[in-house]
Amino acid sequence: MIIDCHGHYTTAPKSLWDYRDKQVSVFDDPKALAALAEPHISDDQIREGIEGAQLKFQRERGTDLTIFSPRASTMGPHLGSEETSLSWARLCNDLIARICRLYPENFVGVCQLPQSPGVPIEHSIAELERCVNEHGFIGCNLNPDPSGGYWKDPPLTDRWWYPLYEKMVELEVPAMVHVSTSCNPAFHTTGAHYLNADTTAFMQFLTSKLFKDFPTLKFVIPHGGGAVPYHWGRFRGLAQDMKLPPLKELLLDNVFFDTCVYHRPGIELLCKVIPVDNILFASEMVGAVRGIDPETGHNYDDTKRYVDAIEGLSEADKRKIYEGNVRRVYPIDRRSARPAQP
Amino acid sequence: MIIDCHGHYTTAPKSLWDYRDKQVSVFDDPKALAALAEPHISDDQIREGIEGAQLKFQRERGTDLTIFSPRASTMGPHLGSEETSLSWARLCNDLIARICRLYPENFVGVCQLPQSPGVPIEHSIAELERCVNEHGFIGCNLNPDPSGGYWKDPPLTDRWWYPLYEKMVELEVPAMVHVSTSCNPAFHTTGAHYLNADTTAFMQFLTSKLFKDFPTLKFVIPHGGGAVPYHWGRFRGLAQDMKLPPLKELLLDNVFFDTCVYHRPGIELLCKVIPVDNILFASEMVGAVRGIDPETGHNYDDTKRYVDAIEGLSEADKRKIYEGNVRRVYPIDRRSARPAQP
């Protein structure tokens, strides 16, 4: 079985994004907000988006199951208010739940949290519980920078976030660290902000005692870990200079990297320097990069081809990356026990 | 000849840092500021710092010449005022000039600019000119985020920066893109902020027309280019999705990467994916990582060992990385023409 741990619903009908634009534009007008009707999205519209893209690519590339969450760039917690963040997260998560019910063999859900800059993370807990308990979701995406590129909330290792971590531990679900759109003109969203956030989160974990406090808490750092594997020697050396234990002992029971790296030399490096037990297969399709690489004739984001091609990995190692590690991090089997469509 | 394009004066006597602490603490008290005496630093004190570290490592590792600039983490443009930034930059640059005069075979200078958040970049031009014309310096370090982790100044590709670029082109000197300390608790300085800035700057260049406006302008992106080479497929794909030309054509006449990557697999990746003409040897010693890698028995930052060990590089390619490319980017030979000590 091949499980892709990182897919977003990027192919929703236009009415969803139109609704969001309107919602954000009237967020401070209670009357207009109350009058705003949520978009009606039919099963056929969902099928059209999914079958022409994510499901088609699953079949073409030979992957089986995608851990699926709302589009990351449009989470936009910096837009609107706490109230609009909550209703937007519920709407997006409910769409993911519908997709998972339409295609129970192909998709399992991970939720967007209703974060809002400066709003206590406690306010996101009810939506996590709802998604796990009512929708059978198996994790959440956690945004370390709800300000959208200004990094105003505390580091992920601050006690500010602990109430969420307590709930994650109780529910036995991991978080993928994933920012949304950058509204800071310095940072291109998918070319800088995403990768910077990955590197930033890893270094926050490295310099903290978070995993002493939460020994079973698990995070996936997407996009191949940002700059981390490429600079693994730097991180090993920084930890050593700080008299910390080796990285494996310090945080590799809790921190995992996905394979969203869009060329073979990058995936080769990842698999060379990061212990195989910490690598989870992912492609983020359909996501940041949609073209065909003229150097290979295949989609840049067809990451399975790169993993398949690595010579130094045994078949057992590849099974870990494709399935075993994902099952250690995410409670995949819980999906078979999830409630049927109401 | 082996030229290290990235070294900082991290071994100054304590009196320099004490002075800076005082200067920053009284920056808004004109009387106290005027009364503050610059530290007296003797040639012997300079020799002691340099000979026990940078010069010793040059000899041990077999490198010849270091392109040397003031310590990056203490540039601190977010501290104090425009006035203190200017006097601090002058003081630090004058120390680099003294080192270059004491060891003319071993060091050539690059200057710190007197940047200050929100202060027009025009105000940094006089110091660049002074350093190039009076001290024989061959470049500058340009900080894309003088706010120290809040990214409040415009992207490097904004016209806001053009007056500096006009002067760089006129003087025929490049800039290394280099941030200073992060005062944002989200970003560890050397483990996140430095690498994020490298990735951020590259993506700013990729999405701009800067090099149409300045075809001869040159930037070095340090720390192996942040996350860029590891995600080279992502950047190629993003450019392609934007209908931009291939990266080589788009910006590799103007953007170069150093080899400050502190393990062999990282350097191997760099040399595999980035054209050899765009790689400049560097170690940043004595810098962010000072320990010995237990996996090799050598210093993490002894990057020459990694480059030497790469099998796929011809001797001619290695000569480019060690010397030829540095000479194409920096006007190295100008140093022989620089003025003698006054």
Tab-separated table of N, CA, C and O in Angstrom, chain B residues 91-190:
chain	number	residue	atom	x	y	z
B	91	LEU	N	33.382	51.832	12.325
B	91	LEU	CA	34.337	51.227	13.256
B	91	LEU	C	34.662	49.789	12.845
B	91	LEU	O	35.832	49.387	12.776
B	92	CYS	N	33.634	49.008	12.557
B	92	CYS	CA	33.850	47.600	12.178
B	92	CYS	C	34.600	47.490	10.854
B	92	CYS	O	35.492	46.647	10.696
B	93	ASN	N	34.245	48.337	9.903
B	93	ASN	CA	34.923	48.287	8.604
B	93	ASN	C	36.384	48.711	8.727
B	93	ASN	O	37.256	48.148	8.059
B	94	ASP	N	36.653	49.694	9.570
B	94	ASP	CA	38.043	50.129	9.755
B	94	ASP	C	38.885	49.011	10.375
B	94	ASP	O	40.079	48.879	10.075
B	95	LEU	N	38.271	48.218	11.249
B	95	LEU	CA	39.004	47.068	11.809
B	95	LEU	C	39.324	46.040	10.725
B	95	LEU	O	40.422	45.474	10.690
B	96	ILE	N	38.352	45.795	9.840
B	96	ILE	CA	38.616	44.866	8.720
B	96	ILE	C	39.772	45.406	7.872
B	96	ILE	O	40.674	44.660	7.476
B	97	ALA	N	39.770	46.723	7.634
B	97	ALA	CA	40.844	47.322	6.829
B	97	ALA	C	42.202	47.133	7.511
B	97	ALA	O	43.208	46.830	6.851
B	98	ARG	N	42.233	47.276	8.835
B	98	ARG	CA	43.504	47.065	9.552
B	98	ARG	C	43.969	45.610	9.418
B	98	ARG	O	45.155	45.351	9.222
B	99	ILE	N	43.025	44.689	9.533
B	99	ILE	CA	43.386	43.262	9.391
B	99	ILE	C	43.942	42.996	7.995
B	99	ILE	O	44.950	42.303	7.831
B	100	CYS	N	43.305	43.580	6.993
B	100	CYS	CA	43.763	43.371	5.608
B	100	CYS	C	45.147	43.985	5.389
B	100	CYS	O	45.927	43.486	4.571
B	101	ARG	N	45.455	45.057	6.123
B	101	ARG	CA	46.794	45.656	5.990
B	101	ARG	C	47.841	44.866	6.771
B	101	ARG	O	48.996	44.786	6.371
B	102	LEU	N	47.401	44.278	7.895
B	102	LEU	CA	48.336	43.448	8.673
B	102	LEU	C	48.663	42.144	7.949
B	102	LEU	O	49.767	41.622	8.059
B	103	TYR	N	47.677	41.622	7.225
B	103	TYR	CA	47.840	40.325	6.540
B	103	TYR	C	47.391	40.458	5.089
B	103	TYR	O	46.383	39.864	4.691
B	104	PRO	N	48.117	41.235	4.298
B	104	PRO	CA	47.627	41.519	2.942
B	104	PRO	C	47.543	40.285	2.042
B	104	PRO	O	46.797	40.286	1.069
B	105	GLU	N	48.282	39.253	2.369
B	105	GLU	CA	48.215	38.032	1.558
B	105	GLU	C	47.019	37.161	1.935
B	105	GLU	O	46.639	36.269	1.187
B	106	ASN	N	46.480	37.390	3.125
B	106	ASN	CA	45.492	36.457	3.673
B	106	ASN	C	44.047	36.951	3.687
B	106	ASN	O	43.120	36.149	3.725
B	107	PHE	N	43.897	38.261	3.715
B	107	PHE	CA	42.535	38.801	3.842
B	107	PHE	C	42.310	39.957	2.878
B	107	PHE	O	43.204	40.784	2.677
B	108	VAL	N	41.118	40.004	2.337
B	108	VAL	CA	40.690	41.155	1.536
B	108	VAL	C	39.290	41.535	2.033
B	108	VAL	O	38.496	40.663	2.392
B	109	GLY	N	39.003	42.833	2.075
B	109	GLY	CA	37.832	43.297	2.807
B	109	GLY	C	36.530	43.381	2.028
B	109	GLY	O	36.501	43.655	0.828
B	110	VAL	N	35.464	43.157	2.765
B	110	VAL	CA	34.099	43.411	2.321
B	110	VAL	C	33.430	44.168	3.469
B	110	VAL	O	33.661	43.852	4.635
B	111	CYS	N	32.608	45.157	3.146
B	111	CYS	CA	32.115	46.024	4.220
B	111	CYS	C	30.703	45.701	4.685
B	111	CYS	O	29.891	45.139	3.957
B	112	GLN	N	30.468	46.074	5.927
B	112	GLN	CA	29.129	46.147	6.513
B	112	GLN	C	28.528	47.487	6.092
B	112	GLN	O	29.217	48.509	6.120
B	113	LEU	N	27.263	47.495	5.723
B	113	LEU	CA	26.615	48.759	5.358
B	113	LEU	C	25.895	49.337	6.581
B	113	LEU	O	25.356	48.585	7.399
B	114	PRO	N	25.846	50.657	6.698
B	114	PRO	CA	25.202	51.278	7.871
B	114	PRO	C	23.686	51.325	7.725
B	114	PRO	O	23.076	52.390	7.818
B	115	GLN	N	23.092	50.151	7.507
B	115	GLN	CA	21.636	50.101	7.320
B	115	GLN	C	20.906	50.306	8.640
B	115	GLN	O	21.438	50.058	9.725
B	116	SER	N	19.679	50.752	8.541
B	116	SER	CA	18.824	50.975	9.698
B	116	SER	C	17.394	50.834	9.175
B	116	SER	O	17.102	51.301	8.065
B	117	PRO	N	16.499	50.182	9.931
B	117	PRO	CA	15.170	49.883	9.361
B	117	PRO	C	14.447	51.136	8.879
B	117	PRO	O	14.359	52.132	9.608
B	118	GLY	N	13.969	51.078	7.660
B	118	GLY	CA	13.185	52.176	7.109
B	118	GLY	C	14.003	53.354	6.619
B	118	GLY	O	13.464	54.258	5.988
B	119	VAL	N	15.302	53.370	6.900
B	119	VAL	CA	16.150	54.482	6.451
B	119	VAL	C	16.525	54.246	4.991
B	119	VAL	O	16.958	53.143	4.638
B	120	PRO	N	16.359	55.251	4.133
B	120	PRO	CA	16.648	55.049	2.707
B	120	PRO	C	18.042	54.465	2.489
B	120	PRO	O	19.000	54.856	3.158
B	121	ILE	N	18.141	53.542	1.545
B	121	ILE	CA	19.407	52.852	1.295
B	121	ILE	C	20.470	53.820	0.758
B	121	ILE	O	21.673	53.558	0.877
B	122	GLU	N	20.031	54.947	0.203
B	122	GLU	CA	20.983	55.977	-0.227
B	122	GLU	C	21.976	56.322	0.891
B	122	GLU	O	23.132	56.631	0.630
B	123	HIS	N	21.491	56.260	2.135
B	123	HIS	CA	22.335	56.658	3.254
B	123	HIS	C	23.461	55.656	3.523
B	123	HIS	O	24.323	55.905	4.353
B	124	SER	N	23.439	54.538	2.837
B	124	SER	CA	24.529	53.552	2.992
B	124	SER	C	25.601	53.706	1.923
B	124	SER	O	26.657	53.068	1.999
B	125	ILE	N	25.331	54.530	0.934
B	125	ILE	CA	26.226	54.563	-0.233
B	125	ILE	C	27.592	55.159	0.100
B	125	ILE	O	28.625	54.664	-0.359
B	126	ALA	N	27.612	56.205	0.915
B	126	ALA	CA	28.893	56.864	1.200
B	126	ALA	C	29.867	55.894	1.876
B	126	ALA	O	31.067	55.896	1.585
B	127	GLU	N	29.346	55.041	2.761
B	127	GLU	CA	30.227	54.101	3.451
B	127	GLU	C	30.749	53.028	2.488
B	127	GLU	O	31.905	52.612	2.578
B	128	LEU	N	29.902	52.605	1.561
B	128	LEU	CA	30.385	51.656	0.542
B	128	LEU	C	31.505	52.295	-0.271
B	128	LEU	O	32.575	51.696	-0.470
B	129	GLU	N	31.291	53.527	-0.702
B	129	GLU	CA	32.320	54.214	-1.498
B	129	GLU	C	33.611	54.389	-0.711
B	129	GLU	O	34.711	54.171	-1.218
B	130	ARG	N	33.464	54.794	0.552
B	130	ARG	CA	34.650	54.978	1.399
B	130	ARG	C	35.440	53.662	1.492
B	130	ARG	O	36.665	53.635	1.343
B	131	CYS	N	34.731	52.570	1.736
B	131	CYS	CA	35.420	51.294	1.930
B	131	CYS	C	36.097	50.821	0.641
B	131	CYS	O	37.205	50.279	0.668
B	132	VAL	N	35.429	51.008	-0.477
B	132	VAL	CA	36.003	50.568	-1.748
B	132	VAL	C	37.162	51.492	-2.147
B	132	VAL	O	38.254	51.031	-2.489
B	133	ASN	N	36.930	52.798	-2.065
B	133	ASN	CA	37.929	53.740	-2.580
B	133	ASN	C	39.095	53.974	-1.619
B	133	ASN	O	40.229	54.142	-2.048
B	134	GLU	N	38.802	53.995	-0.316
B	134	GLU	CA	39.879	54.290	0.630
B	134	GLU	C	40.518	53.038	1.210
B	134	GLU	O	41.699	53.032	1.543
B	135	HIS	N	39.732	51.977	1.361
B	135	HIS	CA	40.264	50.753	1.976
B	135	HIS	C	40.546	49.636	0.975
B	135	HIS	O	41.068	48.591	1.361
B	136	GLY	N	40.167	49.813	-0.274
B	136	GLY	CA	40.390	48.746	-1.251
B	136	GLY	C	39.483	47.542	-1.057
B	136	GLY	O	39.825	46.431	-1.468
B	137	PHE	N	38.315	47.741	-0.453
B	137	PHE	CA	37.377	46.630	-0.276
B	137	PHE	C	36.792	46.233	-1.634
B	137	PHE	O	36.731	47.036	-2.571
B	138	ILE	N	36.313	44.999	-1.699
B	138	ILE	CA	35.863	44.468	-2.992
B	138	ILE	C	34.390	44.049	-2.993
B	138	ILE	O	33.945	43.339	-3.898
B	139	GLY	N	33.629	44.495	-2.007
B	139	GLY	CA	32.211	44.154	-1.985
B	139	GLY	C	31.561	44.604	-0.694
B	139	GLY	O	32.201	45.259	0.141
B	140	CYS	N	30.288	44.258	-0.545
B	140	CYS	CA	29.566	44.599	0.679
B	140	CYS	C	28.656	43.436	1.076
B	140	CYS	O	28.341	42.572	0.259
B	141	ASN	N	28.293	43.432	2.335
B	141	ASN	CA	27.223	42.546	2.790
B	141	ASN	C	25.945	43.369	2.837
B	141	ASN	O	25.911	44.438	3.456
B	142	LEU	N	24.923	42.856	2.178
B	142	LEU	CA	23.662	43.596	2.105
B	142	LEU	C	22.606	42.840	2.905
B	142	LEU	O	22.343	41.660	2.650
B	143	ASN	N	22.020	43.539	3.859
B	143	ASN	CA	21.035	42.915	4.752
B	143	ASN	C	19.622	43.144	4.205
B	143	ASN	O	19.141	44.280	4.179
B	144	PRO	N	18.942	42.069	3.774
B	144	PRO	CA	17.600	42.250	3.197
B	144	PRO	C	16.526	42.514	4.257
B	144	PRO	O	15.396	42.808	3.910
B	145	ASP	N	16.902	42.398	5.530
B	145	ASP	CA	15.916	42.565	6.606
B	145	ASP	C	16.517	43.315	7.790
B	145	ASP	O	16.793	42.736	8.845
B	146	PRO	N	16.720	44.632	7.638
B	146	PRO	CA	17.314	45.397	8.747
B	146	PRO	C	16.462	45.384	10.017
B	146	PRO	O	16.956	45.734	11.083
B	147	SER	N	15.216	44.926	9.921
B	147	SER	CA	14.370	44.891	11.118
B	147	SER	C	14.714	43.718	12.032
B	147	SER	O	14.184	43.617	13.139
B	148	GLY	N	15.565	42.808	11.559
B	148	GLY	CA	16.005	41.714	12.416
B	148	GLY	C	14.968	40.631	12.642
B	148	GLY	O	14.790	40.146	13.766
B	149	GLY	N	14.269	40.226	11.589
B	149	GLY	CA	13.351	39.096	11.725
B	149	GLY	C	11.887	39.467	11.556
B	149	GLY	O	11.016	38.607	11.707
B	150	TYR	N	11.621	40.719	11.242
B	150	TYR	CA	10.226	41.127	11.010
B	150	TYR	C	9.959	41.517	9.553
B	150	TYR	O	8.831	41.791	9.174
B	151	TRP	N	11.034	41.599	8.770
B	151	TRP	CA	10.913	41.767	7.323
B	151	TRP	C	10.003	42.931	6.958
B	151	TRP	O	8.969	42.760	6.307
B	152	LYS	N	10.415	44.112	7.377
B	152	LYS	CA	9.579	45.293	7.156
B	152	LYS	C	10.028	46.161	5.975
B	152	LYS	O	9.283	47.021	5.529
B	153	ASP	N	11.281	45.987	5.527
B	153	ASP	CA	11.722	46.766	4.370
B	153	ASP	C	11.254	46.062	3.094
B	153	ASP	O	10.898	44.895	3.115
B	154	PRO	N	11.227	46.804	1.983
B	154	PRO	CA	10.736	46.195	0.738
B	154	PRO	C	11.655	45.051	0.275
B	154	PRO	O	12.825	44.984	0.673
B	155	PRO	N	11.118	44.151	-0.567
B	155	PRO	CA	11.960	43.096	-1.141
B	155	PRO	C	13.182	43.690	-1.845
B	155	PRO	O	13.131	44.833	-2.322
B	156	LEU	N	14.246	42.918	-1.930
B	156	LEU	CA	15.499	43.394	-2.540
B	156	LEU	C	15.335	43.815	-3.985
B	156	LEU	O	16.223	44.465	-4.551
B	157	THR	N	14.226	43.434	-4.577
B	157	THR	CA	14.019	43.728	-5.989
B	157	THR	C	13.201	45.004	-6.186
B	157	THR	O	12.949	45.404	-7.315
B	158	ASP	N	12.839	45.641	-5.095
B	158	ASP	CA	12.074	46.887	-5.171
B	158	ASP	C	13.004	48.044	-5.558
B	158	ASP	O	14.198	48.046	-5.210
B	159	ARG	N	12.412	49.031	-6.215
B	159	ARG	CA	13.219	50.184	-6.641
B	159	ARG	C	13.824	50.943	-5.465
B	159	ARG	O	14.774	51.725	-5.639
B	160	TRP	N	13.261	50.711	-4.300
B	160	TRP	CA	13.802	51.294	-3.060
B	160	TRP	C	15.305	51.053	-2.941
B	160	TRP	O	16.044	51.896	-2.427
B	161	TRP	N	15.770	49.887	-3.426
B	161	TRP	CA	17.187	49.521	-3.282
B	161	TRP	C	18.042	49.970	-4.467
B	161	TRP	O	19.273	49.826	-4.428
B	162	TYR	N	17.406	50.477	-5.522
B	162	TYR	CA	18.139	50.726	-6.763
B	162	TYR	C	19.321	51.689	-6.626
B	162	TYR	O	20.345	51.493	-7.281
B	163	PRO	N	19.226	52.744	-5.796
B	163	PRO	CA	20.394	53.635	-5.700
B	163	PRO	C	21.671	52.894	-5.271
B	163	PRO	O	22.761	53.168	-5.781
B	164	LEU	N	21.518	51.928	-4.373
B	164	LEU	CA	22.697	51.146	-3.975
B	164	LEU	C	23.202	50.309	-5.145
B	164	LEU	O	24.414	50.213	-5.388
B	165	TYR	N	22.273	49.700	-5.873
B	165	TYR	CA	22.682	48.856	-6.992
B	165	TYR	C	23.405	49.681	-8.060
B	165	TYR	O	24.359	49.211	-8.674
B	166	GLU	N	22.933	50.902	-8.271
B	166	GLU	CA	23.610	51.767	-9.253
B	166	GLU	C	25.062	52.000	-8.837
B	166	GLU	O	25.984	51.951	-9.651
B	167	LYS	N	25.257	52.224	-7.540
B	167	LYS	CA	26.622	52.453	-7.051
B	167	LYS	C	27.465	51.173	-7.125
B	167	LYS	O	28.636	51.204	-7.499
B	168	MET	N	26.854	50.020	-6.791
B	168	MET	CA	27.581	48.747	-6.886
B	168	MET	C	28.050	48.493	-8.321
B	168	MET	O	29.177	48.051	-8.547
B	169	VAL	N	27.160	48.771	-9.264
B	169	VAL	CA	27.516	48.568	-10.668
B	169	VAL	C	28.641	49.524	-11.063
B	169	VAL	O	29.620	49.131	-11.715
B	170	GLU	N	28.532	50.764	-10.619
B	170	GLU	CA	29.565	51.752	-10.946
B	170	GLU	C	30.919	51.337	-10.353
B	170	GLU	O	31.957	51.428	-11.021
B	171	LEU	N	30.900	50.856	-9.119
B	171	LEU	CA	32.145	50.460	-8.446
B	171	LEU	C	32.597	49.049	-8.841
B	171	LEU	O	33.686	48.617	-8.458
B	172	GLU	N	31.712	48.350	-9.549
B	172	GLU	CA	31.993	46.958	-9.952
B	172	GLU	C	32.279	46.063	-8.756
B	172	GLU	O	33.285	45.351	-8.708
B	173	VAL	N	31.389	46.118	-7.772
B	173	VAL	CA	31.500	45.215	-6.618
B	173	VAL	C	30.171	44.477	-6.409
B	173	VAL	O	29.096	45.026	-6.667
B	174	PRO	N	30.245	43.228	-5.929
B	174	PRO	CA	29.032	42.459	-5.640
B	174	PRO	C	28.595	42.645	-4.192
B	174	PRO	O	29.314	43.251	-3.391
B	175	ALA	N	27.425	42.107	-3.892
B	175	ALA	CA	26.959	42.044	-2.503
B	175	ALA	C	26.694	40.597	-2.131
B	175	ALA	O	26.171	39.827	-2.939
B	176	MET	N	27.078	40.244	-0.903
B	176	MET	CA	26.591	38.993	-0.328
B	176	MET	C	25.323	39.349	0.443
B	176	MET	O	25.310	40.315	1.212
B	177	VAL	N	24.251	38.594	0.221
B	177	VAL	CA	22.996	38.823	0.937
B	177	VAL	C	23.158	38.188	2.322
B	177	VAL	O	23.320	36.971	2.430
B	178	HIS	N	23.155	39.023	3.366
B	178	HIS	CA	23.429	38.442	4.694
B	178	HIS	C	22.661	39.198	5.771
B	178	HIS	O	22.923	40.358	6.031
B	179	VAL	N	21.744	38.494	6.423
B	179	VAL	CA	21.046	39.113	7.548
B	179	VAL	C	21.919	39.085	8.798
B	179	VAL	O	23.003	38.507	8.807
B	180	SER	N	21.420	39.734	9.836
B	180	SER	CA	22.097	39.773	11.131
B	180	SER	C	21.231	39.022	12.154
B	180	SER	O	20.368	38.228	11.774
B	181	THR	N	21.477	39.284	13.424
B	181	THR	CA	20.715	38.616	14.487
B	181	THR	C	19.208	38.754	14.281
B	181	THR	O	18.738	39.818	13.886
B	182	SER	N	18.485	37.726	14.626
B	182	SER	CA	17.030	37.797	14.669
B	182	SER	C	16.600	38.242	16.052
B	182	SER	O	17.042	37.686	17.061
B	183	CYS	N	15.740	39.257	16.101
B	183	CYS	CA	15.153	39.601	17.399
B	183	CYS	C	13.708	39.117	17.454
B	183	CYS	O	12.990	39.409	18.399
B	184	ASN	N	13.303	38.347	16.446
B	184	ASN	CA	11.984	37.719	16.456
B	184	ASN	C	12.134	36.338	17.101
B	184	ASN	O	12.890	35.504	16.595
B	185	PRO	N	11.423	36.096	18.217
B	185	PRO	CA	11.619	34.822	18.917
B	185	PRO	C	11.280	33.593	18.072
B	185	PRO	O	11.662	32.484	18.426
B	186	ALA	N	10.573	33.781	16.961
B	186	ALA	CA	10.269	32.637	16.094
B	186	ALA	C	11.519	32.091	15.422
B	186	ALA	O	11.612	30.893	15.148
B	187	PHE	N	12.485	32.980	15.152
B	187	PHE	CA	13.624	32.600	14.302
B	187	PHE	C	14.923	32.496	15.087
B	187	PHE	O	15.443	33.523	15.560
B	188	HIS	N	15.477	31.312	15.184
B	188	HIS	CA	16.849	31.184	15.683
B	188	HIS	C	17.774	31.836	14.655
B	188	HIS	O	17.612	31.630	13.446
B	189	THR	N	18.746	32.602	15.129
B	189	THR	CA	19.559	33.393	14.195
B	189	THR	C	20.280	32.531	13.167
B	189	THR	O	20.048	32.662	11.963
B	190	THR	N	21.151	31.644	13.632
B	190	THR	CA	21.974	30.895	12.664
B	190	THR	C	21.302	29.616	12.171
B	190	THR	O	21.705	29.058	11.159
